[in-house]
XYZ file of C-alpha atoms in Angstrom:
452
model
C 122.742 137.075 61.627
C 121.144 133.622 61.639
C 119.660 134.216 65.054
C 118.402 137.704 64.278
C 116.753 136.730 61.003
C 115.362 133.546 62.529
C 113.608 135.445 65.297
C 112.303 138.054 62.901
C 110.944 135.791 60.210
C 110.566 132.273 61.550
C 106.828 132.628 62.182
C 105.933 134.120 58.823
C 105.064 137.679 57.847
C 102.304 139.646 59.562
C 99.861 141.503 57.350
C 96.634 143.327 58.167
C 93.598 141.046 58.112
C 89.993 141.272 59.177
C 90.203 143.210 62.463
C 93.418 141.390 63.314
C 96.863 140.473 62.104
C 97.071 137.275 60.092
C 100.310 135.449 59.442
C 101.305 135.041 55.818
C 103.892 132.617 54.462
C 104.606 134.130 51.046
C 107.603 132.460 49.412
C 108.437 130.424 52.501
C 109.686 127.033 51.342
C 109.718 123.529 52.776
C 112.903 121.547 52.177
C 113.311 117.782 52.179
C 116.774 116.868 53.438
C 118.348 113.483 54.146
C 121.682 113.884 55.965
C 124.200 111.165 55.189
C 127.007 111.735 57.690
C 127.349 112.553 61.353
C 128.886 115.913 60.426
C 125.871 116.779 58.279
C 123.535 115.791 61.110
C 125.455 118.076 63.466
C 125.254 120.994 61.043
C 121.514 120.554 60.547
C 120.947 120.310 64.289
C 122.905 123.536 64.732
C 120.931 125.277 61.983
C 117.572 124.231 63.368
C 118.558 125.139 66.931
C 120.064 128.557 66.311
C 118.040 129.981 63.426
C 114.606 128.919 64.662
C 113.758 127.205 61.409
C 110.392 125.437 61.576
C 110.985 121.700 61.872
C 108.041 119.731 60.462
C 109.718 116.333 60.668
C 111.086 115.408 63.151
C 110.037 117.917 65.800
C 113.255 118.221 67.773
C 116.757 118.952 66.395
C 118.162 116.106 68.507
C 115.911 113.677 66.592
C 117.659 114.468 63.295
C 119.463 111.311 62.227
C 121.588 110.188 59.293
C 119.593 108.489 56.573
C 116.240 109.764 57.810
C 113.909 112.329 56.254
C 113.992 115.895 57.465
C 111.318 118.446 56.511
C 112.043 122.091 57.325
C 109.975 125.196 56.630
C 112.375 127.993 55.762
C 111.118 131.606 55.973
C 111.477 133.482 52.689
C 114.263 135.861 53.850
C 116.387 132.873 54.855
C 115.808 130.620 51.852
C 118.941 131.554 49.902
C 121.189 131.531 52.955
C 119.946 128.103 53.986
C 120.475 126.777 50.467
C 124.009 128.187 50.433
C 124.727 126.650 53.821
C 123.466 123.241 52.724
C 125.503 123.425 49.513
C 128.611 124.453 51.456
C 128.292 121.352 53.644
C 127.459 119.179 50.612
C 124.023 118.337 51.995
C 121.631 117.452 49.210
C 118.060 118.712 49.428
C 114.973 119.236 47.348
C 112.211 121.799 47.659
C 108.980 120.055 48.610
C 106.857 123.203 48.795
C 108.101 126.200 46.790
C 105.578 128.654 48.260
C 103.855 127.773 51.521
C 101.288 130.560 51.192
C 100.026 129.135 47.903
C 99.115 125.892 49.684
C 97.561 127.828 52.565
C 95.349 129.668 50.078
C 94.402 126.439 48.310
C 93.239 124.832 51.558
C 90.753 127.620 52.267
C 87.160 127.109 51.049
C 86.385 129.192 47.986
C 82.958 130.290 49.201
C 80.934 130.485 52.367
C 77.180 130.260 52.318
C 74.350 129.151 54.568
C 73.596 126.033 52.492
C 76.895 124.464 53.533
C 75.804 124.558 57.157
C 72.931 122.101 56.625
C 74.110 118.454 56.595
C 72.044 117.596 53.489
C 74.156 120.159 51.643
C 77.216 119.991 53.841
C 80.347 119.791 51.723
C 82.471 117.031 53.213
C 85.180 117.597 50.623
C 86.032 121.048 51.990
C 87.559 122.119 55.261
C 85.200 123.784 57.722
C 85.788 126.410 60.410
C 84.735 125.584 63.962
C 81.507 127.566 63.783
C 80.276 125.333 60.975
C 81.438 122.165 62.739
C 79.423 123.178 65.808
C 76.375 123.703 63.573
C 77.013 120.412 61.798
C 77.077 118.542 65.111
C 73.751 120.062 66.152
C 72.132 119.248 62.828
C 73.559 115.723 62.676
C 71.966 114.987 66.035
C 68.680 116.590 65.030
C 68.476 114.709 61.728
C 69.521 111.351 63.220
C 67.976 111.537 66.661
C 67.312 107.796 66.770
C 71.050 107.125 66.575
C 73.059 110.249 67.472
C 73.307 112.263 70.659
C 75.563 115.209 71.391
C 77.180 115.373 74.826
C 79.087 117.949 76.837
C 82.706 116.998 77.505
C 84.309 120.089 79.004
C 85.589 123.608 78.401
C 88.697 124.869 76.630
C 91.226 127.414 77.884
C 89.221 130.145 76.159
C 85.966 128.799 77.631
C 84.579 127.189 74.491
C 82.454 124.081 74.905
C 83.791 120.686 73.890
C 81.152 118.256 72.624
C 81.400 114.682 71.470
C 78.922 112.697 69.395
C 77.669 109.303 70.522
C 76.424 106.976 67.790
C 74.398 104.242 69.428
C 71.729 101.856 68.255
C 68.974 101.504 70.878
C 69.563 98.461 73.055
C 68.692 97.188 76.504
C 72.190 95.881 77.083
C 75.319 97.761 78.096
C 77.546 98.091 75.061
C 81.268 98.616 74.740
C 82.806 101.783 73.336
C 85.102 102.819 70.492
C 86.580 106.283 71.103
C 87.906 108.490 68.304
C 89.242 112.031 68.580
C 90.446 114.386 65.891
C 92.111 117.766 65.801
C 94.377 117.588 68.866
C 96.872 119.544 66.755
C 95.279 122.638 65.258
C 97.011 122.784 61.879
C 96.178 119.173 60.937
C 92.892 120.077 59.218
C 92.482 116.722 57.492
C 91.944 115.188 60.933
C 88.628 116.916 61.843
C 87.602 116.451 58.205
C 87.965 112.703 58.699
C 85.963 112.633 61.930
C 83.106 114.349 60.108
C 83.424 111.973 57.164
C 83.428 108.983 59.517
C 80.182 110.067 61.171
C 78.567 110.691 57.780
C 79.584 107.278 56.458
C 78.347 105.404 59.523
C 74.964 107.148 59.396
C 74.557 106.676 55.644
C 75.560 103.025 55.582
C 74.718 101.349 58.888
C 71.546 99.805 57.454
C 73.115 98.517 54.234
C 76.704 97.679 55.246
C 76.707 94.346 57.129
C 80.027 95.102 58.861
C 78.796 98.418 60.264
C 75.356 97.102 61.192
C 76.980 94.192 63.015
C 79.440 96.159 65.117
C 76.830 98.775 66.014
C 74.868 96.014 67.732
C 77.685 95.658 70.250
C 79.637 98.887 70.143
C 78.843 102.559 70.612
C 80.990 105.054 68.723
C 82.132 108.158 70.600
C 83.549 110.809 68.256
C 85.214 114.073 69.321
C 85.502 115.993 66.013
C 87.852 118.708 67.315
C 89.748 118.284 70.581
C 91.843 121.452 70.343
C 89.045 123.910 69.531
C 90.860 127.123 70.496
C 93.927 126.191 68.471
C 91.804 125.127 65.504
C 90.002 128.480 65.465
C 93.344 130.262 65.758
C 94.639 128.284 62.752
C 91.708 129.620 60.708
C 91.777 133.200 61.914
C 95.415 134.024 62.679
C 98.058 131.407 61.880
C 97.352 128.466 59.566
C 100.340 126.544 60.961
C 99.450 126.872 64.652
C 99.745 123.505 66.437
C 99.149 123.868 70.190
C 96.244 124.986 72.348
C 96.020 128.636 73.441
C 96.996 128.580 77.106
C 98.955 131.648 78.191
C 102.242 130.903 79.899
C 103.819 133.514 82.181
C 102.821 136.356 79.904
C 105.554 135.420 77.432
C 104.153 132.762 75.110
C 101.108 130.768 74.186
C 100.219 127.152 73.870
C 100.824 123.637 75.132
C 101.132 120.596 72.901
C 98.127 118.631 74.133
C 99.641 115.400 72.815
C 102.560 115.821 75.214
C 100.309 116.677 78.158
C 98.750 113.327 79.106
C 99.866 111.529 82.252
C 101.970 108.865 80.596
C 105.697 109.204 81.265
C 104.970 112.927 81.138
C 107.916 115.173 80.382
C 110.426 112.340 80.160
C 111.442 112.313 76.490
C 110.628 113.927 73.154
C 109.249 117.119 74.713
C 110.340 120.644 75.512
C 110.008 122.663 78.723
C 110.338 125.869 76.696
C 106.841 127.322 76.324
C 107.754 128.733 72.900
C 108.397 125.239 71.559
C 105.885 123.430 69.371
C 106.185 120.442 71.704
C 105.991 122.248 75.041
C 104.525 119.645 77.395
C 102.806 122.063 79.781
C 103.425 122.845 83.423
C 102.464 119.328 84.493
C 100.523 116.254 83.388
C 96.951 117.195 82.442
C 97.704 120.859 83.132
C 95.427 121.827 80.240
C 91.616 121.820 80.489
C 91.244 120.074 77.120
C 93.517 117.234 78.229
C 91.726 116.951 81.567
C 88.300 116.862 79.936
C 89.275 113.918 77.721
C 91.270 112.099 80.404
C 88.631 112.379 83.120
C 85.869 111.162 80.831
C 87.887 108.215 79.542
C 89.038 107.294 83.052
C 85.388 107.051 84.121
C 84.509 104.838 81.174
C 87.762 102.926 80.681
C 86.287 99.538 81.621
C 83.879 99.898 78.685
C 86.303 101.345 76.116
C 87.906 98.676 73.956
C 89.651 100.883 71.406
C 91.129 104.385 71.405
C 91.794 106.028 68.033
C 93.397 109.439 67.648
C 93.689 110.971 64.183
C 96.611 113.200 63.150
C 98.626 114.180 60.087
C 100.987 113.811 58.341
C 103.300 110.966 57.302
C 101.062 107.950 56.543
C 101.578 105.899 59.682
C 99.498 103.700 61.939
C 101.339 104.019 65.234
C 101.112 101.642 68.168
C 102.263 102.184 71.768
C 104.728 103.250 72.990
C 106.435 106.531 72.184
C 108.386 106.880 75.400
C 110.069 103.469 75.399
C 110.968 100.699 72.979
C 109.718 98.135 75.484
C 106.656 96.651 73.784
C 103.220 96.435 75.407
C 102.025 92.985 76.446
C 99.691 92.700 73.450
C 102.115 94.176 70.909
C 101.841 91.258 68.477
C 98.073 91.598 68.286
C 98.290 95.394 68.022
C 100.656 94.998 65.084
C 98.556 92.279 63.460
C 95.452 94.464 63.515
C 97.334 97.574 62.360
C 98.775 95.662 59.398
C 95.304 94.452 58.452
C 94.092 98.048 58.601
C 96.999 99.295 56.484
C 96.337 96.575 53.895
C 92.664 97.536 53.698
C 93.632 101.180 53.278
C 96.141 100.397 50.549
C 93.509 98.402 48.667
C 91.570 101.570 47.837
C 94.099 103.841 46.131
C 97.427 102.124 46.705
C 98.451 104.502 49.503
C 101.198 102.940 51.614
C 101.200 103.288 55.398
C 104.015 102.280 57.725
C 102.977 100.409 60.861
C 104.752 100.123 64.199
C 105.558 101.599 67.602
C 106.165 105.339 67.558
C 109.516 105.033 69.314
C 110.841 102.641 66.672
C 109.519 104.005 63.382
C 109.092 107.730 64.027
C 110.584 109.359 67.137
C 110.404 109.275 70.913
C 107.661 111.200 72.652
C 106.009 111.134 76.037
C 102.656 112.302 77.346
C 100.742 111.162 74.261
C 97.066 110.287 74.460
C 97.668 106.965 72.679
C 100.229 105.752 75.212
C 98.138 107.012 78.120
C 94.998 105.230 76.875
C 96.831 101.932 76.580
C 98.511 102.267 79.971
C 95.186 102.802 81.764
C 93.931 99.523 80.317
C 92.365 100.219 76.914
C 93.628 97.222 74.925
C 93.643 98.689 71.401
C 95.160 102.140 71.028
C 96.362 103.679 67.764
C 97.497 106.961 66.276
C 96.756 107.531 62.598
C 99.001 109.954 60.733
C 97.064 110.643 57.544
C 98.274 111.816 54.129
C 100.658 112.751 52.813
C 104.393 112.003 52.994
C 105.422 115.655 52.838
C 104.573 117.034 49.401
C 101.910 119.130 51.107
C 102.554 118.268 54.737
C 100.080 119.961 57.068
C 98.567 121.810 54.099
C 96.828 118.909 52.368
C 94.683 120.387 49.551
C 90.935 119.962 49.799
C 90.834 117.807 46.648
C 92.604 115.119 48.696
C 90.005 115.070 51.484
C 87.745 112.528 49.784
C 90.356 109.920 48.812
C 92.109 110.316 52.179
C 88.854 109.814 54.073
C 87.685 106.943 51.886
C 90.842 104.925 52.404
C 91.079 105.802 56.108
C 87.480 104.705 56.589
C 88.455 101.232 55.399
C 91.343 101.085 57.866
C 89.339 102.319 60.834
C 86.380 100.002 60.194
C 88.834 97.104 59.850
C 90.095 97.814 63.370
C 86.584 98.237 64.779
C 85.422 95.045 63.077
C 88.349 93.111 64.559
C 87.567 94.411 68.037
C 83.904 93.514 67.571
C 84.679 89.971 66.432
C 87.185 89.468 69.252
C 84.898 90.534 72.076
C 81.602 89.430 70.528
C 82.418 86.199 68.651
C 79.583 84.770 66.631
C 77.786 88.103 66.433
C 75.351 89.638 68.840
C 72.017 88.267 69.903
C 69.742 91.262 69.774
C 66.242 90.149 70.725
C 63.576 92.807 70.854
C 60.220 91.946 72.374
C 58.832 91.382 68.886
C 61.650 89.117 67.771
C 61.520 87.304 71.088
C 57.808 86.583 70.583
C 58.436 85.405 67.023
C 61.259 83.097 68.142
C 59.034 81.592 70.843
C 56.252 80.965 68.329
C 58.686 79.329 65.920
C 60.046 77.203 68.753
C 56.563 75.980 69.653
C 55.685 75.243 66.032
C 58.956 73.412 65.409
C 58.577 71.365 68.618
C 54.995 70.391 67.705
C 56.036 69.486 64.145
C 58.941 67.309 65.261
C 56.918 65.503 67.931
């Protein structure tokens, strides 16, 4: 019975939508469970393996451990049976989300109109579908042409174009690069929302904020607002909780987890070879066009890239390499030092607490992640951000939390960028234009004449 019901209901209920079927999650619940004994761990692993319950944290049944948080989405028809089973095994739990569909509905924008598509009126405190993000990118470049350029990166499985934004102050010298990508996992909507917020804040404040104006003298910012475009669109149109890309595997299932698909200990740990799994690692390293597009670009520019930032949700972590091993990278102390500074800056805004450390030690093992790959090819600073919250809303963070989440994350990210800038460009940059060069020469002549 567990298996039958799990297969039938584990992905939500299908109802007619606009020209398609859209998954609904009415009365699905998310449980928070902390197993205390080995026997309880075994029972939970069995439940999650045989009934196809939707594990939100961790992502594999074998990663369930005594004393550690477990978040499970339980389809409505199974809620009472799961509760009875937990009670029978004396496993305490609480309901984090009593109705998943209510949170899905709350995350959707209340209205759609043409004004929102113009950056002057763009609502950064709402989530935006991909069509509007494309339009936003075009307008951001048009309205800030002295600073912003939009560049082709590659194509997705479904042949959509991937663009990144380059924010660069004009300069004769070759500058170093900070890379940031968002939206590698489709359902983590707060991630693309942050990339958009980040771009907005840089453009609004680079003239008045001394930290931003200083690091832009030395560093170009490359921002990929949505890496997993096909999956993101699917999460808007069909299934709000879709995670992977939309590659079609053997006619039986869809999607590869792009953050298990990079060529860094690929397929070795914390992945699945089952294409139905949320953490299916693909048919091989960089098997997916989205992964290849990012990897090939970064490989070409890796000598110039000083920092790789990838934005996810949820859990409130700043994660350092590595996920596939507990062996620390050579610069682990500095990576931790900078991450702790970033977490402290973030906490200073609203008191939000972030945990800092290597993925394999503070979260779970995984392989094929973009963060680990970036560090292993020689990018010295590489971090994963897992944004709000700790599970009360999970992947369904309400839109009223976009602003505070982005404000505090902005402080953390600019702390990291500022550290990188100060490390590689100590004493600030010397940016002499022809005009300033002429003025400095005149002053030098005057001062020399005066002194003599």
